[in-house]
mmCIF file of C-alpha atoms in Angstrom:
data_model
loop_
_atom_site.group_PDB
_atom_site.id
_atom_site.type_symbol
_atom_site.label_atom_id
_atom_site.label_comp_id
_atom_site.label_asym_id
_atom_site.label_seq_id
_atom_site.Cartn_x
_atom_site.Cartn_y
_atom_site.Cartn_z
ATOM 1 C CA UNK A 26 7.888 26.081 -14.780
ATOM 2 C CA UNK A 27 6.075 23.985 -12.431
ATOM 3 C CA UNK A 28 7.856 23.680 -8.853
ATOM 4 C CA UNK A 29 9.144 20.881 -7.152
ATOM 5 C CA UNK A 30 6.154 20.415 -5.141
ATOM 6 C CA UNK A 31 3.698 20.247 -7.971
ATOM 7 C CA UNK A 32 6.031 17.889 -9.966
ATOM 8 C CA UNK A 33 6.293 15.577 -6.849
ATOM 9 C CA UNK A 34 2.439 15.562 -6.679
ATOM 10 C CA UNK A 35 1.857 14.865 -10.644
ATOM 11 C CA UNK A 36 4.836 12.252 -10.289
ATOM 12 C CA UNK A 37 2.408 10.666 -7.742
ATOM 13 C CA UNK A 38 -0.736 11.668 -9.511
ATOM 14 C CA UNK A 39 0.726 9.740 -12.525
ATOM 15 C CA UNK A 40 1.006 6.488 -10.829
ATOM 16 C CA UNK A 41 -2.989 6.299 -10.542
ATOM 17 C CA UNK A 42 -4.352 7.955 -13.471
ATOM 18 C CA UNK A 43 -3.111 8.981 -17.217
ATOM 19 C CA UNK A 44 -2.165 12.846 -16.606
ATOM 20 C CA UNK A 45 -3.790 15.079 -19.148
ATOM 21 C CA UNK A 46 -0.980 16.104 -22.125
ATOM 22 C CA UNK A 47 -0.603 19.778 -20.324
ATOM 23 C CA UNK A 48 0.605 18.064 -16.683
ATOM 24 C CA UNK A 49 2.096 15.465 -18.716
ATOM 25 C CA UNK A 50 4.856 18.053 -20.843
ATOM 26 C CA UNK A 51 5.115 20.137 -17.416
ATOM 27 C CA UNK A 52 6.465 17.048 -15.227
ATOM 28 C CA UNK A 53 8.470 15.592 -17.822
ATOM 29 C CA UNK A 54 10.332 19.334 -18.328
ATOM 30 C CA UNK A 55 10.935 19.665 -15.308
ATOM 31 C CA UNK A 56 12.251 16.153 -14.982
ATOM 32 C CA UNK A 57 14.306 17.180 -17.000
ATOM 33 C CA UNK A 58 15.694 20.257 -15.344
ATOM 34 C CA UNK A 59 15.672 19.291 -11.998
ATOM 35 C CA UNK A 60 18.278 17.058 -10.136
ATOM 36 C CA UNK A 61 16.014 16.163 -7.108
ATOM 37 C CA UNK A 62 12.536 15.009 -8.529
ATOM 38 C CA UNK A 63 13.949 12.043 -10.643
ATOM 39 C CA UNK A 64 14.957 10.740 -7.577
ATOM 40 C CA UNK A 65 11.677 11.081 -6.282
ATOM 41 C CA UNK A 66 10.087 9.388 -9.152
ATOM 42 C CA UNK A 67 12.571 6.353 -8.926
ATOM 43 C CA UNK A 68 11.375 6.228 -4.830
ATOM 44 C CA UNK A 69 8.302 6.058 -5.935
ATOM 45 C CA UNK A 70 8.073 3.354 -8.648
ATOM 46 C CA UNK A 71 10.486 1.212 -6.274
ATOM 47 C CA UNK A 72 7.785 1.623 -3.436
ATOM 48 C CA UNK A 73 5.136 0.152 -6.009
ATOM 49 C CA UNK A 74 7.313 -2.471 -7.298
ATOM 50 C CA UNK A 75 7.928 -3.523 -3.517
ATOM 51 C CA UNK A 76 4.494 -3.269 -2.684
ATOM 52 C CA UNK A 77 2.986 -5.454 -5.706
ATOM 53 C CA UNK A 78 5.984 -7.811 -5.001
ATOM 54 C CA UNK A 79 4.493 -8.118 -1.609
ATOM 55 C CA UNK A 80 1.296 -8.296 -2.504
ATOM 56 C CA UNK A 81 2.013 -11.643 -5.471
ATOM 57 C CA UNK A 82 4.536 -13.421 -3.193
ATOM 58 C CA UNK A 83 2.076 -13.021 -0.390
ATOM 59 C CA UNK A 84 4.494 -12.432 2.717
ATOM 60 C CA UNK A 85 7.139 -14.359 1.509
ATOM 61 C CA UNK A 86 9.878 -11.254 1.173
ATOM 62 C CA UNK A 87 13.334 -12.904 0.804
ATOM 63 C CA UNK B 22 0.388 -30.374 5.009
ATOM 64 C CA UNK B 23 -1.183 -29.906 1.928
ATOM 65 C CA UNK B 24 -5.103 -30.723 1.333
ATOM 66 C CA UNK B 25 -6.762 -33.087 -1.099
ATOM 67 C CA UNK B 26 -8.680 -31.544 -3.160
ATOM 68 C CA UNK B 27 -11.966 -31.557 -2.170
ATOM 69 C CA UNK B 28 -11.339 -33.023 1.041
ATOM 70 C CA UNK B 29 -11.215 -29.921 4.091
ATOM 71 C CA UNK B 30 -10.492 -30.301 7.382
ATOM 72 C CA UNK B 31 -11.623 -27.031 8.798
ATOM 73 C CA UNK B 32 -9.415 -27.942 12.315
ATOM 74 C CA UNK B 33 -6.432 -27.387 10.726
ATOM 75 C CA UNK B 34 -6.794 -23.843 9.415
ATOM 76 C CA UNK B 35 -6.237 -22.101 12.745
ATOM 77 C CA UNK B 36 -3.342 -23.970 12.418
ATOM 78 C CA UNK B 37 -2.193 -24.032 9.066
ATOM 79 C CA UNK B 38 -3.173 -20.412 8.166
ATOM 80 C CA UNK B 39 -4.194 -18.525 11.102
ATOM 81 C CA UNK B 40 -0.963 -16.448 11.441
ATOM 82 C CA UNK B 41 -1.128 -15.590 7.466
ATOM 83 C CA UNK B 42 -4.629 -14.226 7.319
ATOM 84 C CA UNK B 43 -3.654 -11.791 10.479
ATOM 85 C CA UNK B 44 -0.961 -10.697 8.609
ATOM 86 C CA UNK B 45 -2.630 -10.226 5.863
ATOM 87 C CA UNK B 46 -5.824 -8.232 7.490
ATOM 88 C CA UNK B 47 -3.206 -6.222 9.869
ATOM 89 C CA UNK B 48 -1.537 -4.891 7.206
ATOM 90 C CA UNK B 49 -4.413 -3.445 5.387
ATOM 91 C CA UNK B 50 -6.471 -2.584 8.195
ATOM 92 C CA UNK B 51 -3.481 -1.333 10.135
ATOM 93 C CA UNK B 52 -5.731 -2.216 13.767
ATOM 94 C CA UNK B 53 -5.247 -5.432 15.587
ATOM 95 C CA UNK B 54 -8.729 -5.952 16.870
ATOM 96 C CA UNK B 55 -10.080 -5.433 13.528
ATOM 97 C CA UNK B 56 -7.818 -7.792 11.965
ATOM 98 C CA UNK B 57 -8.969 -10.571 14.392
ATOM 99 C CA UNK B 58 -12.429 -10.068 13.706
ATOM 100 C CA UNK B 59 -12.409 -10.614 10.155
ATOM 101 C CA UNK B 60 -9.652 -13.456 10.098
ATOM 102 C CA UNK B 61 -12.318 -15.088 12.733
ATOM 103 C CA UNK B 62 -15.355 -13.737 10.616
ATOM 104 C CA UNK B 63 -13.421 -15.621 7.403
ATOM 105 C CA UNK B 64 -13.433 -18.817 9.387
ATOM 106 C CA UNK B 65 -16.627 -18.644 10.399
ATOM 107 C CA UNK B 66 -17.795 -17.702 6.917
ATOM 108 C CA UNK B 67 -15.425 -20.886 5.211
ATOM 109 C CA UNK B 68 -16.678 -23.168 7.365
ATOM 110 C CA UNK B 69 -20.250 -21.950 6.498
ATOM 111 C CA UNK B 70 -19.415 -22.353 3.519
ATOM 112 C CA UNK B 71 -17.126 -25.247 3.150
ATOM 113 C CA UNK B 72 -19.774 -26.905 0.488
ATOM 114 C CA UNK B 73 -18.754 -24.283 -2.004
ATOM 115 C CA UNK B 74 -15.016 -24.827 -1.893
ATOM 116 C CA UNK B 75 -14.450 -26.221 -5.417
ATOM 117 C CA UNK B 76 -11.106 -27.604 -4.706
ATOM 118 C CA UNK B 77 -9.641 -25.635 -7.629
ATOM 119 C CA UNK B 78 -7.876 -23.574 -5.604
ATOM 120 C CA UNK B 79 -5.665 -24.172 -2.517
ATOM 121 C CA UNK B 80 -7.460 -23.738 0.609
ATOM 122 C CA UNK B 81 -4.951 -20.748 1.596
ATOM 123 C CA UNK B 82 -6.241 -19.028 -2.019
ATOM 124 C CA UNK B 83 -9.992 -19.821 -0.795
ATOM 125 C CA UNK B 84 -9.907 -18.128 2.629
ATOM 126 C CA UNK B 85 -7.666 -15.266 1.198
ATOM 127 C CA UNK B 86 -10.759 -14.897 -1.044
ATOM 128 C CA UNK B 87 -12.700 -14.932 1.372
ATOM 129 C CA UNK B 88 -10.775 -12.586 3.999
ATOM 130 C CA UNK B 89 -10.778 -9.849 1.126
ATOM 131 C CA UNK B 90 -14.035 -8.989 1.595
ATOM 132 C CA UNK B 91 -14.251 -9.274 5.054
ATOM 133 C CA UNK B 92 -11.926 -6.503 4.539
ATOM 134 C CA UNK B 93 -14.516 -4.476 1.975
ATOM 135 C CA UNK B 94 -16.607 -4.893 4.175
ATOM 136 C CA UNK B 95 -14.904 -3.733 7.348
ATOM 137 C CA UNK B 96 -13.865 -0.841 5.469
ATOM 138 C CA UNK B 97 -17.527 -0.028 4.407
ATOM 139 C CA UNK B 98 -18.614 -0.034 7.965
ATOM 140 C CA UNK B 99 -16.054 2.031 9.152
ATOM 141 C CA UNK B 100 -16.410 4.436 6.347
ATOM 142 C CA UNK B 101 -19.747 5.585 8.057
ATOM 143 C CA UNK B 102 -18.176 6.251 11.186
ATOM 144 C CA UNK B 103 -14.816 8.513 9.972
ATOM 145 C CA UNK B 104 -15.238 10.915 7.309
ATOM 146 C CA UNK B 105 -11.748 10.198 5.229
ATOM 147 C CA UNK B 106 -12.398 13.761 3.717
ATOM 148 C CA UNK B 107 -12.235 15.925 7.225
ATOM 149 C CA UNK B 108 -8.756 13.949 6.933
ATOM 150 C CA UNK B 109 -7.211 16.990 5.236
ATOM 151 C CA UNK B 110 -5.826 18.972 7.960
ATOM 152 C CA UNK B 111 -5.190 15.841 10.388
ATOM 153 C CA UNK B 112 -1.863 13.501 9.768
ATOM 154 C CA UNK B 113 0.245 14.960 7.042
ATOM 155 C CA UNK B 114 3.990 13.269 6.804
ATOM 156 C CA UNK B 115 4.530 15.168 3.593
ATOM 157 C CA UNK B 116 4.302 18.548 5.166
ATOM 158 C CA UNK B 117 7.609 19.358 5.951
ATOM 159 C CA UNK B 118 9.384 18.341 2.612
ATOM 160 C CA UNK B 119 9.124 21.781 0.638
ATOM 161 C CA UNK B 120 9.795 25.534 1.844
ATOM 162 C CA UNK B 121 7.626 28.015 0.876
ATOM 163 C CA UNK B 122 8.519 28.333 -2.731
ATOM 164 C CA UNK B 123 7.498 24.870 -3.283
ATOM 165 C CA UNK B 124 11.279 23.973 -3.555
ATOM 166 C CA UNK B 125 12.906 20.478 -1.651
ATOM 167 C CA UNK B 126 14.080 21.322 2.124
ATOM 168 C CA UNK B 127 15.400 17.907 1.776
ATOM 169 C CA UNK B 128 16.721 16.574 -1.569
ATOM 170 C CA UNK B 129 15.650 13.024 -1.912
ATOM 171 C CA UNK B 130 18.671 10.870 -1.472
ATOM 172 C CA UNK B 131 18.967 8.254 -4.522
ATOM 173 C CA UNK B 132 18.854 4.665 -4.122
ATOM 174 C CA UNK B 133 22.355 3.288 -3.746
ATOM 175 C CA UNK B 134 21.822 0.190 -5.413
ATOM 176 C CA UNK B 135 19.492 -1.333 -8.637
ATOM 177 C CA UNK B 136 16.049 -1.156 -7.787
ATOM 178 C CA UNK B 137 16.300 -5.273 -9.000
ATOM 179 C CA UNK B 138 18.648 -5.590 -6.006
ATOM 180 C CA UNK B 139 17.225 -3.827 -3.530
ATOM 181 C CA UNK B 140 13.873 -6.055 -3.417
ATOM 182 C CA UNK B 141 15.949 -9.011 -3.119
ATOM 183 C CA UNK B 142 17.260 -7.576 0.315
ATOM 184 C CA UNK B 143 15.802 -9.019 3.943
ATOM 185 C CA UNK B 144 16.907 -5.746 5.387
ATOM 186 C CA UNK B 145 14.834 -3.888 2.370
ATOM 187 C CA UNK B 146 11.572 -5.451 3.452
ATOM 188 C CA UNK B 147 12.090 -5.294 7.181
ATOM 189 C CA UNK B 148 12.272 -1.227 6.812
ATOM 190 C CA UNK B 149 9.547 -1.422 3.994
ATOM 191 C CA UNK B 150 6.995 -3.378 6.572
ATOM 192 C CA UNK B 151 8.296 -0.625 9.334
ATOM 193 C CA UNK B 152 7.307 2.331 7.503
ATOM 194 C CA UNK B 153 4.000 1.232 6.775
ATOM 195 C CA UNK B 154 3.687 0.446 10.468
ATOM 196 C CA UNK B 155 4.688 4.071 10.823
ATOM 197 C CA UNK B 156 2.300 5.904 8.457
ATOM 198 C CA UNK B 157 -0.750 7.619 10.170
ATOM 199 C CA UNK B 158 -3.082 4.228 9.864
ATOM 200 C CA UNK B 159 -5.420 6.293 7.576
ATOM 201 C CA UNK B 160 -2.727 6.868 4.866
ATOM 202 C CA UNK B 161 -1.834 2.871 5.283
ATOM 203 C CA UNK B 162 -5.031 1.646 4.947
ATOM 204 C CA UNK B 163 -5.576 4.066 1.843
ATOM 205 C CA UNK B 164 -1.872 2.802 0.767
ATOM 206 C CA UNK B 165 -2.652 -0.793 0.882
ATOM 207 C CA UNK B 166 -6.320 -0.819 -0.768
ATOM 208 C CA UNK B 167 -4.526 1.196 -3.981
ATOM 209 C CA UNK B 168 -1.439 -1.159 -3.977
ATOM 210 C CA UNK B 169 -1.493 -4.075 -2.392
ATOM 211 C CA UNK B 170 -5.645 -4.720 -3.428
ATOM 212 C CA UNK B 171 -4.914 -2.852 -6.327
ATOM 213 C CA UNK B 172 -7.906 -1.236 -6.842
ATOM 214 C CA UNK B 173 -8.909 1.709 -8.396
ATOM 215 C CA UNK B 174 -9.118 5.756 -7.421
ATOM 216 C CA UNK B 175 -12.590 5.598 -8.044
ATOM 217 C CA UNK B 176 -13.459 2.279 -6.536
ATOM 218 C CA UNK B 177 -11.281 3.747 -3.252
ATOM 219 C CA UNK B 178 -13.543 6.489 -2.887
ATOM 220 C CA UNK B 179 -16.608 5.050 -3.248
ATOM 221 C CA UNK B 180 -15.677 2.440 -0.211
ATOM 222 C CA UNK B 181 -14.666 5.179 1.937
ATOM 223 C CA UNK B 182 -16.715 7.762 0.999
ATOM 224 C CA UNK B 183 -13.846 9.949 -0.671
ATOM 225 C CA UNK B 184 -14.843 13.148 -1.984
ATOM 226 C CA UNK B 185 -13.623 12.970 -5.271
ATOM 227 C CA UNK B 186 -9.907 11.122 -7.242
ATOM 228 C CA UNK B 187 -8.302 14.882 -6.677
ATOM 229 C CA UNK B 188 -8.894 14.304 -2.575
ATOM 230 C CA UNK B 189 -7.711 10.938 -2.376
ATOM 231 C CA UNK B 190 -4.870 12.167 -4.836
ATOM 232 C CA UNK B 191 -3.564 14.211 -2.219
ATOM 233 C CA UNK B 192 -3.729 11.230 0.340
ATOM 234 C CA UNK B 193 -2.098 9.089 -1.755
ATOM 235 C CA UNK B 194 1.189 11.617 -2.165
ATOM 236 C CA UNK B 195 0.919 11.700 1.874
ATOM 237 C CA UNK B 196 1.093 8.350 1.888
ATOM 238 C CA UNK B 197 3.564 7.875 -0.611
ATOM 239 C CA UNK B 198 5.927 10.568 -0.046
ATOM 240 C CA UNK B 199 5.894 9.372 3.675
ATOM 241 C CA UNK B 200 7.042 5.997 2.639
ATOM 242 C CA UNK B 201 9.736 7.068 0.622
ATOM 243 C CA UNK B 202 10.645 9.458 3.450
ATOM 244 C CA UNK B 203 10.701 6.848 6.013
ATOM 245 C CA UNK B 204 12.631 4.461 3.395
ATOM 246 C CA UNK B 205 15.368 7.173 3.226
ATOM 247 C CA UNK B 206 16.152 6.977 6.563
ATOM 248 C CA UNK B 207 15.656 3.653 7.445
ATOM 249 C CA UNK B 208 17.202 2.273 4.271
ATOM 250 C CA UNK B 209 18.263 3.933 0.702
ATOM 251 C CA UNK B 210 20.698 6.369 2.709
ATOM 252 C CA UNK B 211 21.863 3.882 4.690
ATOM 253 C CA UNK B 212 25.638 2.734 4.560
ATOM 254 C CA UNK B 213 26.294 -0.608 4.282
#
Protein backbone atom coordinates (compact mmCIF):
# COMPACT_ATOMS: atom_id res chain seq x y z
CA UNK A 1 0.00 0.00 0.00
CA UNK A 2 1.04 3.35 -0.95
CA UNK A 3 0.94 5.97 2.08
CA UNK A 4 -0.92 8.93 2.51
CA UNK A 5 1.77 11.09 1.38
CA UNK A 6 2.38 9.41 -1.92
CA UNK A 7 -1.42 9.21 -2.61
CA UNK A 8 -1.72 13.02 -1.85
CA UNK A 9 1.15 13.63 -4.35
CA UNK A 10 -0.34 11.23 -7.28
CA UNK A 11 -3.85 12.86 -6.37
CA UNK A 12 -2.00 16.09 -7.37
CA UNK A 13 0.19 14.51 -9.97
CA UNK A 14 -3.13 13.38 -11.61
CA UNK A 15 -4.52 16.75 -12.08
CA UNK A 16 -1.60 17.58 -14.70
CA UNK A 17 -0.79 14.49 -16.42
CA UNK A 18 -2.56 10.89 -17.15
CA UNK A 19 -0.83 8.66 -14.28
CA UNK A 20 0.64 5.50 -15.68
CA UNK A 21 -1.98 2.28 -14.93
CA UNK A 22 0.51 1.13 -11.88
CA UNK A 23 0.06 4.81 -9.89
CA UNK A 24 -3.27 4.84 -11.29
CA UNK A 25 -4.65 1.21 -9.35
CA UNK A 26 -2.34 2.33 -6.25
CA UNK A 27 -4.23 5.83 -5.65
CA UNK A 28 -7.52 4.63 -6.46
CA UNK A 29 -6.96 1.55 -3.64
CA UNK A 30 -6.05 3.48 -1.40
CA UNK A 31 -8.87 5.89 -2.07
CA UNK A 32 -10.57 3.46 -1.30
CA UNK A 33 -9.21 2.48 2.06
CA UNK A 34 -8.45 5.59 3.43
CA UNK A 35 -10.90 8.12 5.11
CA UNK A 36 -8.59 11.23 4.82
CA UNK A 37 -7.25 11.38 1.13
CA UNK A 38 -10.77 11.61 -0.55
CA UNK A 39 -11.06 14.61 1.18
CA UNK A 40 -7.97 15.75 -0.13
CA UNK A 41 -8.87 14.95 -3.62
CA UNK A 42 -12.31 16.82 -3.32
CA UNK A 43 -9.94 20.07 -1.92
CA UNK A 44 -8.21 19.75 -4.68
CA UNK A 45 -10.61 19.56 -7.67
CA UNK A 46 -12.67 22.44 -5.79
CA UNK A 47 -9.38 24.60 -5.83
CA UNK A 48 -9.26 24.00 -9.76
CA UNK A 49 -12.83 24.51 -10.30
CA UNK A 50 -12.42 27.93 -8.31
CA UNK A 51 -9.45 28.80 -10.03
CA UNK A 52 -10.74 28.20 -13.79
CA UNK A 53 -13.99 29.91 -12.55
CA UNK A 54 -11.77 32.81 -11.82
CA UNK A 55 -9.88 32.66 -14.55
CA UNK A 56 -13.43 32.60 -17.36
CA UNK A 57 -15.40 35.14 -15.28
CA UNK A 58 -12.30 37.25 -15.18
CA UNK A 59 -12.54 38.86 -11.55
CA UNK A 60 -16.03 38.92 -11.39
CA UNK A 61 -16.41 36.27 -8.21
CA UNK A 62 -20.00 36.67 -6.90
CA UNK B 1 -18.80 52.95 -21.87
CA UNK B 2 -18.57 50.56 -24.40
CA UNK B 3 -16.39 51.14 -27.77
CA UNK B 4 -17.45 51.12 -31.39
CA UNK B 5 -15.97 48.81 -33.06
CA UNK B 6 -13.20 49.95 -34.72
CA UNK B 7 -13.25 53.22 -33.25
CA UNK B 8 -10.42 53.40 -29.95
CA UNK B 9 -9.89 56.00 -27.83
CA UNK B 10 -6.68 55.02 -26.19
CA UNK B 11 -7.45 57.95 -23.21
CA UNK B 12 -9.93 56.04 -21.81
CA UNK B 13 -8.17 52.76 -21.04
CA UNK B 14 -6.31 54.00 -17.96
CA UNK B 15 -9.61 54.64 -17.12
CA UNK B 16 -11.77 52.06 -18.23
CA UNK B 17 -9.36 49.12 -17.61
CA UNK B 18 -6.42 50.17 -15.74
CA UNK B 19 -7.48 48.64 -12.36
CA UNK B 20 -8.40 45.16 -14.25
CA UNK B 21 -5.13 44.58 -16.01
CA UNK B 22 -3.25 45.18 -12.41
CA UNK B 23 -5.32 42.74 -11.10
CA UNK B 24 -4.89 40.60 -13.51
CA UNK B 25 -0.80 40.88 -13.77
CA UNK B 26 -0.67 40.98 -9.70
CA UNK B 27 -2.16 37.93 -9.40
CA UNK B 28 0.06 35.98 -11.63
CA UNK B 29 3.13 37.74 -11.03
CA UNK B 30 2.40 37.97 -7.33
CA UNK B 31 4.94 41.52 -7.27
CA UNK B 32 3.47 44.94 -7.52
CA UNK B 33 6.21 46.66 -9.40
CA UNK B 34 6.21 44.01 -11.90
CA UNK B 35 2.62 44.14 -12.41
CA UNK B 36 2.82 47.92 -13.21
CA UNK B 37 5.37 47.50 -15.66
CA UNK B 38 3.69 45.24 -17.89
CA UNK B 39 0.05 46.74 -17.47
CA UNK B 40 2.08 50.10 -18.60
CA UNK B 41 4.25 48.01 -21.15
CA UNK B 42 0.54 46.65 -22.56
CA UNK B 43 -0.49 50.23 -23.04
CA UNK B 44 2.33 51.26 -24.54
CA UNK B 45 2.38 48.21 -26.79
CA UNK B 46 -1.81 48.77 -27.71
CA UNK B 47 -1.35 52.02 -28.48
CA UNK B 48 1.61 51.02 -30.76
CA UNK B 49 -0.37 48.98 -32.05
CA UNK B 50 -3.82 50.34 -32.14
CA UNK B 51 -3.84 49.80 -36.21
CA UNK B 52 -4.07 46.10 -35.61
CA UNK B 53 -7.06 46.08 -33.31
CA UNK B 54 -9.62 44.33 -35.56
CA UNK B 55 -12.57 45.36 -33.61
CA UNK B 56 -13.65 41.71 -33.27
CA UNK B 57 -12.99 41.62 -29.95
CA UNK B 58 -13.76 44.03 -27.05
CA UNK B 59 -11.01 46.27 -26.31
CA UNK B 60 -10.77 44.71 -22.61
CA UNK B 61 -10.25 41.06 -24.63
CA UNK B 62 -7.48 42.95 -26.86
CA UNK B 63 -5.27 44.35 -24.07
CA UNK B 64 -5.85 41.12 -21.95
CA UNK B 65 -4.24 39.60 -25.09
CA UNK B 66 -1.91 41.65 -25.07
CA UNK B 67 -0.98 41.80 -21.17
CA UNK B 68 -0.54 37.86 -21.41
CA UNK B 69 2.50 38.04 -22.92
CA UNK B 70 3.83 40.81 -21.29
CA UNK B 71 3.50 38.31 -18.65
CA UNK B 72 5.55 35.39 -20.81
CA UNK B 73 7.69 37.55 -21.20
CA UNK B 74 8.32 38.92 -17.73
CA UNK B 75 8.47 35.48 -16.65
CA UNK B 76 11.19 34.61 -19.30
CA UNK B 77 13.35 37.38 -18.06
CA UNK B 78 13.10 36.57 -14.67
CA UNK B 79 13.64 32.95 -15.27
CA UNK B 80 17.39 33.87 -16.00
CA UNK B 81 17.82 35.54 -12.89
CA UNK B 82 16.17 32.73 -10.19
CA UNK B 83 16.82 29.22 -10.76
CA UNK B 84 13.06 27.73 -9.93
CA UNK B 85 14.97 24.34 -9.45
CA UNK B 86 17.42 25.47 -6.33
CA UNK B 87 13.65 26.14 -5.13
CA UNK B 88 13.58 22.68 -3.53
CA UNK B 89 14.74 23.20 -0.12
CA UNK B 90 13.44 26.99 0.11
CA UNK B 91 9.45 27.68 0.85
CA UNK B 92 7.69 24.43 1.48
CA UNK B 93 3.90 24.92 3.03
CA UNK B 94 3.35 21.22 2.55
CA UNK B 95 6.03 20.17 4.93
CA UNK B 96 4.37 19.80 7.98
CA UNK B 97 1.22 17.79 6.83
CA UNK B 98 2.59 14.09 7.25
CA UNK B 99 4.68 12.41 10.22
CA UNK B 100 7.30 10.32 9.45
CA UNK B 101 5.44 7.33 8.20
CA UNK B 102 4.02 9.34 5.51
CA UNK B 103 0.64 9.27 7.46
CA UNK B 104 -1.79 12.79 7.88
CA UNK B 105 -0.72 14.88 11.18
CA UNK B 106 -3.74 16.72 10.19
CA UNK B 107 -6.75 14.97 8.57
CA UNK B 108 -8.10 17.20 5.91
CA UNK B 109 -11.36 18.58 7.12
CA UNK B 110 -14.22 18.02 4.35
CA UNK B 111 -16.01 20.71 2.72
CA UNK B 112 -19.20 21.46 4.61
CA UNK B 113 -21.20 22.35 1.80
CA UNK B 114 -21.60 21.27 -2.30
CA UNK B 115 -18.66 22.20 -4.06
CA UNK B 116 -21.63 24.00 -6.58
CA UNK B 117 -22.37 26.13 -3.51
CA UNK B 118 -19.39 26.97 -2.22
CA UNK B 119 -18.15 28.95 -5.51
CA UNK B 120 -21.22 30.87 -5.40
CA UNK B 121 -20.05 32.29 -1.92
CA UNK B 122 -18.41 36.11 -1.60
CA UNK B 123 -16.81 34.87 1.56
CA UNK B 124 -15.41 31.67 -0.59
CA UNK B 125 -13.49 33.90 -2.95
CA UNK B 126 -12.35 36.49 -0.46
CA UNK B 127 -10.33 33.50 1.46
CA UNK B 128 -9.53 31.89 -2.03
CA UNK B 129 -7.78 35.40 -3.28
CA UNK B 130 -6.12 35.46 0.48
CA UNK B 131 -4.43 32.27 0.26
CA UNK B 132 -2.91 32.87 -2.91
CA UNK B 133 -1.71 36.16 -1.46
CA UNK B 134 -0.26 33.89 1.19
CA UNK B 135 1.61 31.22 -0.82
CA UNK B 136 5.47 31.73 -1.07
CA UNK B 137 5.14 34.04 -4.48
CA UNK B 138 7.14 31.27 -6.30
CA UNK B 139 4.45 28.55 -5.71
CA UNK B 140 1.70 31.40 -6.84
CA UNK B 141 3.22 32.36 -9.78
CA UNK B 142 3.79 28.53 -10.67
CA UNK B 143 -0.04 28.11 -9.40
CA UNK B 144 -1.46 30.68 -11.63
CA UNK B 145 0.57 29.93 -15.02
CA UNK B 146 -0.83 26.00 -14.61
CA UNK B 147 -4.42 27.18 -13.69
CA UNK B 148 -5.42 30.29 -14.29
CA UNK B 149 -3.14 30.47 -17.96
CA UNK B 150 -3.74 27.00 -18.16
CA UNK B 151 -0.84 25.91 -19.66
CA UNK B 152 0.96 22.94 -19.74
CA UNK B 153 3.77 21.00 -17.35
CA UNK B 154 5.98 21.08 -20.11
CA UNK B 155 5.32 24.50 -21.49
CA UNK B 156 5.82 25.68 -17.48
CA UNK B 157 9.16 24.41 -17.45
CA UNK B 158 10.45 25.48 -20.42
CA UNK B 159 9.46 29.34 -19.40
CA UNK B 160 11.10 28.99 -16.18
CA UNK B 161 13.69 26.83 -16.80
CA UNK B 162 12.19 23.80 -14.72
CA UNK B 163 14.22 20.83 -14.55
CA UNK B 164 11.96 18.37 -15.64
CA UNK B 165 7.45 17.68 -15.14
CA UNK B 166 8.62 15.41 -11.90
CA UNK B 167 10.30 18.89 -10.31
CA UNK B 168 7.61 21.12 -11.06
CA UNK B 169 5.28 18.14 -9.91
CA UNK B 170 6.49 18.56 -6.58
CA UNK B 171 5.91 22.45 -6.74
CA UNK B 172 2.70 22.11 -7.86
CA UNK B 173 1.57 19.73 -4.63
CA UNK B 174 3.37 22.69 -2.54
CA UNK B 175 1.35 24.90 -4.06
CA UNK B 176 -1.68 23.06 -4.02
CA UNK B 177 -1.67 21.40 -0.79
CA UNK B 178 -0.89 24.95 0.65
CA UNK B 179 -4.03 26.28 -0.81
CA UNK B 180 -6.17 23.75 0.41
CA UNK B 181 -4.40 24.14 3.76
CA UNK B 182 -4.93 27.76 3.94
CA UNK B 183 -8.69 27.16 2.61
CA UNK B 184 -9.22 24.90 5.69
CA UNK B 185 -8.63 27.40 7.96
CA UNK B 186 -9.80 30.32 6.48
CA UNK B 187 -12.93 28.70 5.08
CA UNK B 188 -14.14 24.83 4.64
CA UNK B 189 -13.77 24.40 8.58
CA UNK B 190 -15.27 27.36 9.24
CA UNK B 191 -18.72 27.56 11.14
CA UNK B 192 -21.19 29.49 9.78
Amino acid sequence: MITCEEAARLISDSLDRKLPLRQRVALRMHLLMCKFCPTFRQQLILLRDAASRYREEAYTPP
Amino acid sequence: MKEEQGNLNPDTWLKDHGDYLFRYALMRLRDKTAAEETVQETFLAALKGKDQFKGQASVRTWLVGILKHKIMDYFRKSSREFSFSELASLEDPSQDLFDQNGRWKAEPVPLRDDPEDVLEKKEFWKAFEACISSLPKRLAQIFALREFEGLRGEEICNLLGISSTNHLGVLMFRARAGLARCLETNWFGKKE
